[in-house]
Amino acid sequence: MPTLLVKNADVLVTMDDGRRELKGGALFARDGVIEEIGLTADLPQTADVVLDMTGHVVVPGFVNTHHHLYQNLTRTVPAAQDALLFDWLKTLYPIWARMGPEHIRVSAMLGLAELAETGCTTSSDHLYLFPNGARLDDEIEAAVEVGIRFHATRGAMSIGESKGGLPPDSLVESEDAILADCQRVIETFHDCNPFAMIRVGVAPCSPFSVSRELMRDAAILARQYGVRLHTHLAENAEDVAYSLEMFGVRPGRYAEELGWCGPDVWHAHCVELDGSEIDLFARSRTGVSHCPCSNMRLGSGIAPIREMLQAGVSVGLGVDGSASNDSGHMLNEARQALLLQRVAKGGAALSARQALEIATRGGARVLGRSDIGHLALGMAADLAAFDMRAIEFAGAQWDPVAALVLCGPVRATATIVGGRLISADGRCVTIPRQTVLSQHELLTRRLINAER
Ligand code: ZN
């Protein structure tokens, strides 16, 4: 039973029920689970692995609630740099259609390494296209190698251009095949036990790329297995217009009609939710993944996060796909979330600690996990440490916790998942990092060159 001692943290941010911040904090974990937490002097002095975190702030590992890892291969594609959502998608679909299993695996490894290096310990991913034999298995394999906790969601697109949908027909699948594969990946990979490293969700891509029937059947299937549901919703004004035109209702009502509200559902973006939809989400305990960088990058708008939090909606943060962010850094996302709410609502709209909370505890709630997201007895030893002696934090010693969000963003000195160090000094240590970078570069070059 391996043990871990993290000691002498300048501040250990527990995010526990009392939101305690322990100066000179420490925690002791056995077999990946926190056994003791408190002041360094009161805890065991030795362990199999001892990390002296003098000069550091230690936080619960970040929980990323929305991503499309494969998009790491298509960052900053010139023709898609300045487009709004629908045109952005139509520009990138033909490039994505050329991917295969190796693209999915390598880009997932790279994207998850980026997240790990910046303090993320649990990530979800929304994979909704499976060209040329690609499978959800390919990214799960990558996550196992990186050692991050992973919620893979089996996405899908079934309504192609010829039927009034947005994606090209070559990227859509039959609805029977989609449901059969959802069932396969749940049965193969989903682990419902506490401290699970892999969970699977069901995630039709969006109301504008699948049918009403698939949305409904996906919800029924997910509930048969007790897995979670995820999709994109109300991302921008075009998205709402599509819903009104095609379904005659706003996105919130559409979701409700098809069984897509509830404590086992989380929706990405929700930029355009109105007051009644916010109430619906609060009442039904439906979760939201807020992706501020992506929303700004695509000019989608400002999600009403302050109103959602006030209404009691579960809100987590997501970096979203790397073709619409083009970064996978949760501290940056927390910072941008804070800044963006202030643009819309003024200075006190979101505090640094609230931003940190939705990046950790909030994300865990959105993913339906009670074993991660804060540091307390019996919780997973998932944490990240940041060196406050970095130049980025100079002059901010009054409040290192707020500094973590307001300054920087920086890489983590240590990222620990289940008591295991997966990133040290901002470098993922579980994978052949340079090899993965080279493979990724080659795959990108071939994908983009084939376009020319
Ligand atoms: Zn997305």
PDB file of C-alpha atoms in Angstrom, residues 174-427:
ATOM      1  CA  SER A 174     -26.407   5.301 -38.611  1.00  0.00           C
ATOM      2  CA  GLU A 175     -28.340   5.674 -35.378  1.00  0.00           C
ATOM      3  CA  ASP A 176     -28.475   1.926 -34.805  1.00  0.00           C
ATOM      4  CA  ALA A 177     -24.692   1.684 -35.102  1.00  0.00           C
ATOM      5  CA  ILE A 178     -24.267   4.636 -32.717  1.00  0.00           C
ATOM      6  CA  LEU A 179     -26.446   3.109 -30.014  1.00  0.00           C
ATOM      7  CA  ALA A 180     -24.797  -0.308 -30.415  1.00  0.00           C
ATOM      8  CA  ASP A 181     -21.354   1.209 -30.020  1.00  0.00           C
ATOM      9  CA  CYS A 182     -22.460   3.269 -26.995  1.00  0.00           C
ATOM     10  CA  GLN A 183     -23.554   0.019 -25.414  1.00  0.00           C
ATOM     11  CA  ARG A 184     -20.256  -1.673 -26.310  1.00  0.00           C
ATOM     12  CA  VAL A 185     -18.040   1.041 -24.825  1.00  0.00           C
ATOM     13  CA  ILE A 186     -20.106   1.283 -21.644  1.00  0.00           C
ATOM     14  CA  GLU A 187     -19.921  -2.467 -21.130  1.00  0.00           C
ATOM     15  CA  THR A 188     -16.211  -2.541 -21.947  1.00  0.00           C
ATOM     16  CA  PHE A 189     -14.865   0.489 -20.108  1.00  0.00           C
ATOM     17  CA  HIS A 190     -17.298   2.111 -17.663  1.00  0.00           C
ATOM     18  CA  ASP A 191     -16.302   1.776 -14.030  1.00  0.00           C
ATOM     19  CA  CYS A 192     -18.998   2.936 -11.620  1.00  0.00           C
ATOM     20  CA  ASN A 193     -16.893   2.294  -8.490  1.00  0.00           C
ATOM     21  CA  PRO A 194     -15.484   5.058  -6.283  1.00  0.00           C
ATOM     22  CA  PHE A 195     -12.078   6.285  -7.446  1.00  0.00           C
ATOM     23  CA  ALA A 196     -12.758   4.996 -10.968  1.00  0.00           C
ATOM     24  CA  MET A 197     -10.077   6.024 -13.452  1.00  0.00           C
ATOM     25  CA  ILE A 198     -12.334   5.516 -16.487  1.00  0.00           C
ATOM     26  CA  ARG A 199     -15.998   6.356 -16.847  1.00  0.00           C
ATOM     27  CA  VAL A 200     -18.041   6.473 -20.025  1.00  0.00           C
ATOM     28  CA  GLY A 201     -20.902   8.800 -20.965  1.00  0.00           C
ATOM     29  CA  VAL A 202     -23.339   9.009 -23.867  1.00  0.00           C
ATOM     30  CA  ALA A 203     -23.051  12.221 -25.862  1.00  0.00           C
ATOM     31  CA  PRO A 204     -24.795  12.900 -29.197  1.00  0.00           C
ATOM     32  CA  CYS A 205     -22.890  15.894 -30.558  1.00  0.00           C
ATOM     33  CA  SER A 206     -25.573  18.568 -30.589  1.00  0.00           C
ATOM     34  CA  PRO A 207     -29.217  19.120 -31.485  1.00  0.00           C
ATOM     35  CA  PHE A 208     -28.090  20.299 -34.932  1.00  0.00           C
ATOM     36  CA  SER A 209     -26.268  17.091 -35.842  1.00  0.00           C
ATOM     37  CA  VAL A 210     -28.506  14.270 -34.543  1.00  0.00           C
ATOM     38  CA  SER A 211     -32.210  13.481 -34.689  1.00  0.00           C
ATOM     39  CA  ARG A 212     -34.810  13.953 -31.993  1.00  0.00           C
ATOM     40  CA  GLU A 213     -35.120  10.143 -31.859  1.00  0.00           C
ATOM     41  CA  LEU A 214     -31.404   9.650 -31.207  1.00  0.00           C
ATOM     42  CA  MET A 215     -31.441  12.229 -28.404  1.00  0.00           C
ATOM     43  CA  ARG A 216     -34.339  10.410 -26.774  1.00  0.00           C
ATOM     44  CA  ASP A 217     -32.945   6.888 -27.289  1.00  0.00           C
ATOM     45  CA  ALA A 218     -29.493   7.942 -26.068  1.00  0.00           C
ATOM     46  CA  ALA A 219     -31.051   9.209 -22.818  1.00  0.00           C
ATOM     47  CA  ILE A 220     -32.946   5.958 -22.350  1.00  0.00           C
ATOM     48  CA  LEU A 221     -29.809   3.888 -22.988  1.00  0.00           C
ATOM     49  CA  ALA A 222     -27.661   5.978 -20.623  1.00  0.00           C
ATOM     50  CA  ARG A 223     -30.209   5.600 -17.829  1.00  0.00           C
ATOM     51  CA  GLN A 224     -30.426   1.846 -18.332  1.00  0.00           C
ATOM     52  CA  TYR A 225     -26.716   1.702 -17.575  1.00  0.00           C
ATOM     53  CA  GLY A 226     -26.568   4.499 -15.012  1.00  0.00           C
ATOM     54  CA  VAL A 227     -24.076   6.545 -17.037  1.00  0.00           C
ATOM     55  CA  ARG A 228     -24.145  10.268 -17.680  1.00  0.00           C
ATOM     56  CA  LEU A 229     -25.389  12.286 -20.645  1.00  0.00           C
ATOM     57  CA  HIS A 230     -23.534  15.137 -22.293  1.00  0.00           C
ATOM     58  CA  THR A 231     -24.002  17.391 -25.323  1.00  0.00           C
ATOM     59  CA  HIS A 232     -23.596  20.961 -26.603  1.00  0.00           C
ATOM     60  CA  LEU A 233     -26.509  23.288 -25.933  1.00  0.00           C
ATOM     61  CA  ALA A 234     -27.436  26.885 -26.695  1.00  0.00           C
ATOM     62  CA  GLU A 235     -23.881  27.704 -27.709  1.00  0.00           C
ATOM     63  CA  ASN A 236     -24.706  30.879 -29.625  1.00  0.00           C
ATOM     64  CA  ALA A 237     -27.536  32.766 -31.309  1.00  0.00           C
ATOM     65  CA  GLU A 238     -27.341  30.612 -34.462  1.00  0.00           C
ATOM     66  CA  ASP A 239     -27.771  27.532 -32.318  1.00  0.00           C
ATOM     67  CA  VAL A 240     -30.937  28.947 -30.715  1.00  0.00           C
ATOM     68  CA  ALA A 241     -32.280  30.042 -34.121  1.00  0.00           C
ATOM     69  CA  TYR A 242     -31.748  26.496 -35.455  1.00  0.00           C
ATOM     70  CA  SER A 243     -33.674  25.072 -32.493  1.00  0.00           C
ATOM     71  CA  LEU A 244     -36.571  27.479 -32.967  1.00  0.00           C
ATOM     72  CA  GLU A 245     -36.720  26.840 -36.704  1.00  0.00           C
ATOM     73  CA  MET A 246     -36.312  23.055 -36.691  1.00  0.00           C
ATOM     74  CA  PHE A 247     -37.977  22.094 -33.416  1.00  0.00           C
ATOM     75  CA  GLY A 248     -40.182  25.099 -32.678  1.00  0.00           C
ATOM     76  CA  VAL A 249     -38.803  25.481 -29.156  1.00  0.00           C
ATOM     77  CA  ARG A 250     -35.807  26.965 -27.395  1.00  0.00           C
ATOM     78  CA  PRO A 251     -32.894  24.622 -26.556  1.00  0.00           C
ATOM     79  CA  GLY A 252     -33.833  24.239 -22.873  1.00  0.00           C
ATOM     80  CA  ARG A 253     -37.341  23.069 -23.714  1.00  0.00           C
ATOM     81  CA  TYR A 254     -35.983  20.777 -26.426  1.00  0.00           C
ATOM     82  CA  ALA A 255     -33.631  19.182 -23.908  1.00  0.00           C
ATOM     83  CA  GLU A 256     -36.411  18.801 -21.358  1.00  0.00           C
ATOM     84  CA  GLU A 257     -38.794  17.189 -23.863  1.00  0.00           C
ATOM     85  CA  LEU A 258     -36.258  14.516 -24.758  1.00  0.00           C
ATOM     86  CA  GLY A 259     -35.135  13.575 -21.253  1.00  0.00           C
ATOM     87  CA  TRP A 260     -32.024  15.730 -21.351  1.00  0.00           C
ATOM     88  CA  CYS A 261     -32.484  17.465 -18.006  1.00  0.00           C
ATOM     89  CA  GLY A 262     -31.578  15.877 -14.696  1.00  0.00           C
ATOM     90  CA  PRO A 263     -28.756  15.318 -12.227  1.00  0.00           C
ATOM     91  CA  ASP A 264     -27.121  12.859 -14.655  1.00  0.00           C
ATOM     92  CA  VAL A 265     -26.904  15.382 -17.528  1.00  0.00           C
ATOM     93  CA  TRP A 266     -24.425  18.140 -18.251  1.00  0.00           C
ATOM     94  CA  HIS A 267     -24.492  20.512 -21.204  1.00  0.00           C
ATOM     95  CA  ALA A 268     -21.548  22.404 -22.665  1.00  0.00           C
ATOM     96  CA  HIS A 269     -21.683  26.193 -23.166  1.00  0.00           C
ATOM     97  CA  CYS A 270     -25.291  27.258 -22.447  1.00  0.00           C
ATOM     98  CA  VAL A 271     -24.292  30.783 -23.471  1.00  0.00           C
ATOM     99  CA  GLU A 272     -27.843  31.605 -24.548  1.00  0.00           C
ATOM    100  CA  LEU A 273     -29.865  30.125 -21.681  1.00  0.00           C
ATOM    101  CA  ASP A 274     -32.629  32.519 -20.663  1.00  0.00           C
ATOM    102  CA  GLY A 275     -34.037  32.981 -17.149  1.00  0.00           C
ATOM    103  CA  SER A 276     -36.624  30.221 -17.431  1.00  0.00           C
ATOM    104  CA  GLU A 277     -34.030  27.790 -18.767  1.00  0.00           C
ATOM    105  CA  ILE A 278     -31.697  28.635 -15.879  1.00  0.00           C
ATOM    106  CA  ASP A 279     -34.557  27.897 -13.480  1.00  0.00           C
ATOM    107  CA  LEU A 280     -35.218  24.622 -15.294  1.00  0.00           C
ATOM    108  CA  PHE A 281     -31.569  23.600 -14.969  1.00  0.00           C
ATOM    109  CA  ALA A 282     -31.489  24.536 -11.284  1.00  0.00           C
ATOM    110  CA  ARG A 283     -34.730  22.666 -10.546  1.00  0.00           C
ATOM    111  CA  SER A 284     -33.701  19.563 -12.451  1.00  0.00           C
ATOM    112  CA  ARG A 285     -30.094  19.709 -11.193  1.00  0.00           C
ATOM    113  CA  THR A 286     -28.799  19.731 -14.761  1.00  0.00           C
ATOM    114  CA  GLY A 287     -25.099  20.629 -15.005  1.00  0.00           C
ATOM    115  CA  VAL A 288     -23.327  23.168 -17.195  1.00  0.00           C
ATOM    116  CA  SER A 289     -19.787  23.162 -18.541  1.00  0.00           C
ATOM    117  CA  HIS A 290     -18.675  26.761 -18.973  1.00  0.00           C
ATOM    118  CA  CYS A 291     -15.995  27.261 -21.640  1.00  0.00           C
ATOM    119  CA  PRO A 292     -15.101  30.957 -21.588  1.00  0.00           C
ATOM    120  CA  CYS A 293     -12.065  30.866 -23.920  1.00  0.00           C
ATOM    121  CA  SER A 294     -13.933  28.968 -26.599  1.00  0.00           C
ATOM    122  CA  ASN A 295     -16.956  31.240 -26.260  1.00  0.00           C
ATOM    123  CA  MET A 296     -14.732  34.278 -26.769  1.00  0.00           C
ATOM    124  CA  ARG A 297     -12.671  32.702 -29.552  1.00  0.00           C
ATOM    125  CA  LEU A 298     -15.799  31.866 -31.562  1.00  0.00           C
ATOM    126  CA  GLY A 299     -17.532  35.114 -30.665  1.00  0.00           C
ATOM    127  CA  SER A 300     -20.378  33.082 -29.155  1.00  0.00           C
ATOM    128  CA  GLY A 301     -21.174  35.408 -26.271  1.00  0.00           C
ATOM    129  CA  ILE A 302     -21.029  35.483 -22.480  1.00  0.00           C
ATOM    130  CA  ALA A 303     -22.717  32.657 -20.590  1.00  0.00           C
ATOM    131  CA  PRO A 304     -24.834  33.884 -17.652  1.00  0.00           C
ATOM    132  CA  ILE A 305     -22.671  32.079 -15.107  1.00  0.00           C
ATOM    133  CA  ARG A 306     -23.339  34.455 -12.258  1.00  0.00           C
ATOM    134  CA  GLU A 307     -27.096  33.976 -12.678  1.00  0.00           C
ATOM    135  CA  MET A 308     -26.624  30.200 -12.898  1.00  0.00           C
ATOM    136  CA  LEU A 309     -24.608  30.110  -9.673  1.00  0.00           C
ATOM    137  CA  GLN A 310     -27.128  32.318  -7.907  1.00  0.00           C
ATOM    138  CA  ALA A 311     -29.936  30.015  -9.042  1.00  0.00           C
ATOM    139  CA  GLY A 312     -28.039  26.955  -7.789  1.00  0.00           C
ATOM    140  CA  VAL A 313     -27.086  25.414 -11.143  1.00  0.00           C
ATOM    141  CA  SER A 314     -24.073  23.056 -11.034  1.00  0.00           C
ATOM    142  CA  VAL A 315     -21.331  24.759 -13.028  1.00  0.00           C
ATOM    143  CA  GLY A 316     -17.938  23.357 -14.014  1.00  0.00           C
ATOM    144  CA  LEU A 317     -15.263  24.656 -16.352  1.00  0.00           C
ATOM    145  CA  GLY A 318     -14.205  23.218 -19.688  1.00  0.00           C
ATOM    146  CA  VAL A 319     -11.335  24.117 -21.963  1.00  0.00           C
ATOM    147  CA  ASP A 320     -13.346  22.868 -24.975  1.00  0.00           C
ATOM    148  CA  GLY A 321     -11.649  21.547 -28.098  1.00  0.00           C
ATOM    149  CA  SER A 322      -8.271  22.880 -29.010  1.00  0.00           C
ATOM    150  CA  ALA A 323      -9.444  24.212 -32.350  1.00  0.00           C
ATOM    151  CA  SER A 324     -11.638  26.741 -30.555  1.00  0.00           C
ATOM    152  CA  ASN A 325      -9.504  27.655 -27.557  1.00  0.00           C
ATOM    153  CA  ASP A 326      -6.522  26.778 -28.687  1.00  0.00           C
ATOM    154  CA  SER A 327      -5.177  25.925 -25.273  1.00  0.00           C
ATOM    155  CA  GLY A 328      -5.853  23.336 -22.595  1.00  0.00           C
ATOM    156  CA  HIS A 329      -5.010  25.146 -19.376  1.00  0.00           C
ATOM    157  CA  MET A 330      -7.603  25.070 -16.614  1.00  0.00           C
ATOM    158  CA  LEU A 331      -6.057  27.918 -14.596  1.00  0.00           C
ATOM    159  CA  ASN A 332      -6.287  30.082 -17.663  1.00  0.00           C
ATOM    160  CA  GLU A 333      -9.904  29.012 -18.066  1.00  0.00           C
ATOM    161  CA  ALA A 334     -10.649  29.975 -14.450  1.00  0.00           C
ATOM    162  CA  ARG A 335      -9.012  33.348 -14.990  1.00  0.00           C
ATOM    163  CA  GLN A 336     -10.949  34.004 -18.177  1.00  0.00           C
ATOM    164  CA  ALA A 337     -14.190  32.919 -16.515  1.00  0.00           C
ATOM    165  CA  LEU A 338     -13.634  35.551 -13.846  1.00  0.00           C
ATOM    166  CA  LEU A 339     -12.709  38.265 -16.325  1.00  0.00           C
ATOM    167  CA  LEU A 340     -15.575  37.504 -18.679  1.00  0.00           C
ATOM    168  CA  GLN A 341     -18.254  37.627 -15.974  1.00  0.00           C
ATOM    169  CA  ARG A 342     -16.866  40.996 -14.944  1.00  0.00           C
ATOM    170  CA  VAL A 343     -17.159  42.297 -18.500  1.00  0.00           C
ATOM    171  CA  ALA A 344     -20.825  41.423 -18.387  1.00  0.00           C
ATOM    172  CA  LYS A 345     -21.743  42.094 -14.775  1.00  0.00           C
ATOM    173  CA  GLY A 346     -19.144  44.334 -13.176  1.00  0.00           C
ATOM    174  CA  GLY A 347     -16.397  43.939 -10.628  1.00  0.00           C
ATOM    175  CA  ALA A 348     -17.889  41.559  -8.097  1.00  0.00           C
ATOM    176  CA  ALA A 349     -19.478  39.183 -10.596  1.00  0.00           C
ATOM    177  CA  LEU A 350     -17.120  36.282  -9.876  1.00  0.00           C
ATOM    178  CA  SER A 351     -14.349  36.182  -7.275  1.00  0.00           C
ATOM    179  CA  ALA A 352     -11.017  34.402  -7.648  1.00  0.00           C
ATOM    180  CA  ARG A 353     -12.082  31.797  -5.099  1.00  0.00           C
ATOM    181  CA  GLN A 354     -15.382  31.204  -6.881  1.00  0.00           C
ATOM    182  CA  ALA A 355     -13.496  30.707 -10.147  1.00  0.00           C
ATOM    183  CA  LEU A 356     -11.179  28.231  -8.408  1.00  0.00           C
ATOM    184  CA  GLU A 357     -14.184  26.486  -6.927  1.00  0.00           C
ATOM    185  CA  ILE A 358     -15.952  25.891 -10.243  1.00  0.00           C
ATOM    186  CA  ALA A 359     -12.634  24.604 -11.663  1.00  0.00           C
ATOM    187  CA  THR A 360     -12.419  21.952  -8.919  1.00  0.00           C
ATOM    188  CA  ARG A 361     -15.417  21.206  -6.732  1.00  0.00           C
ATOM    189  CA  GLY A 362     -17.881  22.483  -9.328  1.00  0.00           C
ATOM    190  CA  GLY A 363     -16.447  20.254 -12.043  1.00  0.00           C
ATOM    191  CA  ALA A 364     -16.626  17.199  -9.814  1.00  0.00           C
ATOM    192  CA  ARG A 365     -20.295  17.901  -9.156  1.00  0.00           C
ATOM    193  CA  VAL A 366     -20.982  18.329 -12.871  1.00  0.00           C
ATOM    194  CA  LEU A 367     -19.353  14.947 -13.569  1.00  0.00           C
ATOM    195  CA  GLY A 368     -21.332  13.362 -10.738  1.00  0.00           C
ATOM    196  CA  ARG A 369     -18.328  12.518  -8.597  1.00  0.00           C
ATOM    197  CA  SER A 370     -18.248  12.698  -4.825  1.00  0.00           C
ATOM    198  CA  ASP A 371     -14.713  11.263  -4.562  1.00  0.00           C
ATOM    199  CA  ILE A 372     -12.805  14.121  -6.236  1.00  0.00           C
ATOM    200  CA  GLY A 373     -12.914  17.940  -6.418  1.00  0.00           C
ATOM    201  CA  HIS A 374     -11.934  18.719  -2.837  1.00  0.00           C
ATOM    202  CA  LEU A 375      -9.315  17.527  -0.384  1.00  0.00           C
ATOM    203  CA  ALA A 376     -10.643  15.778   2.712  1.00  0.00           C
ATOM    204  CA  LEU A 377     -10.480  12.438   4.502  1.00  0.00           C
ATOM    205  CA  GLY A 378     -11.568   9.598   2.258  1.00  0.00           C
ATOM    206  CA  MET A 379     -11.271  11.651  -0.941  1.00  0.00           C
ATOM    207  CA  ALA A 380      -8.977  10.758  -3.832  1.00  0.00           C
ATOM    208  CA  ALA A 381      -5.448  12.140  -3.512  1.00  0.00           C
ATOM    209  CA  ASP A 382      -5.851  14.230  -6.684  1.00  0.00           C
ATOM    210  CA  LEU A 383      -4.043  17.528  -6.346  1.00  0.00           C
ATOM    211  CA  ALA A 384      -1.844  20.102  -8.011  1.00  0.00           C
ATOM    212  CA  ALA A 385       0.905  22.305  -6.595  1.00  0.00           C
ATOM    213  CA  PHE A 386       1.998  25.687  -7.923  1.00  0.00           C
ATOM    214  CA  ASP A 387       5.234  27.454  -7.032  1.00  0.00           C
ATOM    215  CA  MET A 388       4.361  30.918  -5.767  1.00  0.00           C
ATOM    216  CA  ARG A 389       8.002  32.018  -5.969  1.00  0.00           C
ATOM    217  CA  ALA A 390       7.632  32.298  -9.752  1.00  0.00           C
ATOM    218  CA  ILE A 391       8.046  35.700 -11.357  1.00  0.00           C
ATOM    219  CA  GLU A 392       4.375  35.651 -12.337  1.00  0.00           C
ATOM    220  CA  PHE A 393       3.368  35.896  -8.664  1.00  0.00           C
ATOM    221  CA  ALA A 394       5.878  38.507  -7.507  1.00  0.00           C
ATOM    222  CA  GLY A 395       4.156  41.168  -5.418  1.00  0.00           C
ATOM    223  CA  ALA A 396       1.102  39.015  -4.750  1.00  0.00           C
ATOM    224  CA  GLN A 397       2.158  37.387  -1.499  1.00  0.00           C
ATOM    225  CA  TRP A 398      -0.822  38.901   0.398  1.00  0.00           C
ATOM    226  CA  ASP A 399      -3.162  36.355  -1.060  1.00  0.00           C
ATOM    227  CA  PRO A 400      -1.496  33.486  -2.920  1.00  0.00           C
ATOM    228  CA  VAL A 401      -4.837  31.731  -3.468  1.00  0.00           C
ATOM    229  CA  ALA A 402      -6.343  34.673  -5.329  1.00  0.00           C
ATOM    230  CA  ALA A 403      -3.006  35.148  -7.106  1.00  0.00           C
ATOM    231  CA  LEU A 404      -3.308  31.700  -8.613  1.00  0.00           C
ATOM    232  CA  VAL A 405      -6.315  32.924 -10.612  1.00  0.00           C
ATOM    233  CA  LEU A 406      -5.558  36.621 -11.019  1.00  0.00           C
ATOM    234  CA  CYS A 407      -1.901  36.228 -12.040  1.00  0.00           C
ATOM    235  CA  GLY A 408      -0.199  33.784 -14.341  1.00  0.00           C
ATOM    236  CA  PRO A 409      -1.310  31.334 -15.590  1.00  0.00           C
ATOM    237  CA  VAL A 410       1.614  29.010 -14.808  1.00  0.00           C
ATOM    238  CA  ARG A 411       2.377  25.299 -15.031  1.00  0.00           C
ATOM    239  CA  ALA A 412       2.076  23.014 -12.057  1.00  0.00           C
ATOM    240  CA  THR A 413       5.159  21.917 -10.156  1.00  0.00           C
ATOM    241  CA  ALA A 414       3.403  18.658  -9.330  1.00  0.00           C
ATOM    242  CA  THR A 415       0.201  17.047 -10.539  1.00  0.00           C
ATOM    243  CA  ILE A 416      -0.874  13.983  -8.584  1.00  0.00           C
ATOM    244  CA  VAL A 417      -3.682  11.588  -9.490  1.00  0.00           C
ATOM    245  CA  GLY A 418      -4.659   8.912  -6.994  1.00  0.00           C
ATOM    246  CA  GLY A 419      -1.435   9.521  -5.088  1.00  0.00           C
ATOM    247  CA  ARG A 420       0.693   9.107  -8.218  1.00  0.00           C
ATOM    248  CA  LEU A 421       2.848  11.894  -9.645  1.00  0.00           C
ATOM    249  CA  ILE A 422       1.934  12.203 -13.346  1.00  0.00           C
ATOM    250  CA  SER A 423       3.547  15.584 -13.999  1.00  0.00           C
ATOM    251  CA  ALA A 424       6.613  17.142 -12.376  1.00  0.00           C
ATOM    252  CA  ASP A 425       7.978  20.645 -12.974  1.00  0.00           C
ATOM    253  CA  GLY A 426       5.439  21.201 -15.739  1.00  0.00           C
ATOM    254  CA  ARG A 427       6.399  18.049 -17.664  1.00  0.00           C
TER     255      ARG A 427
END
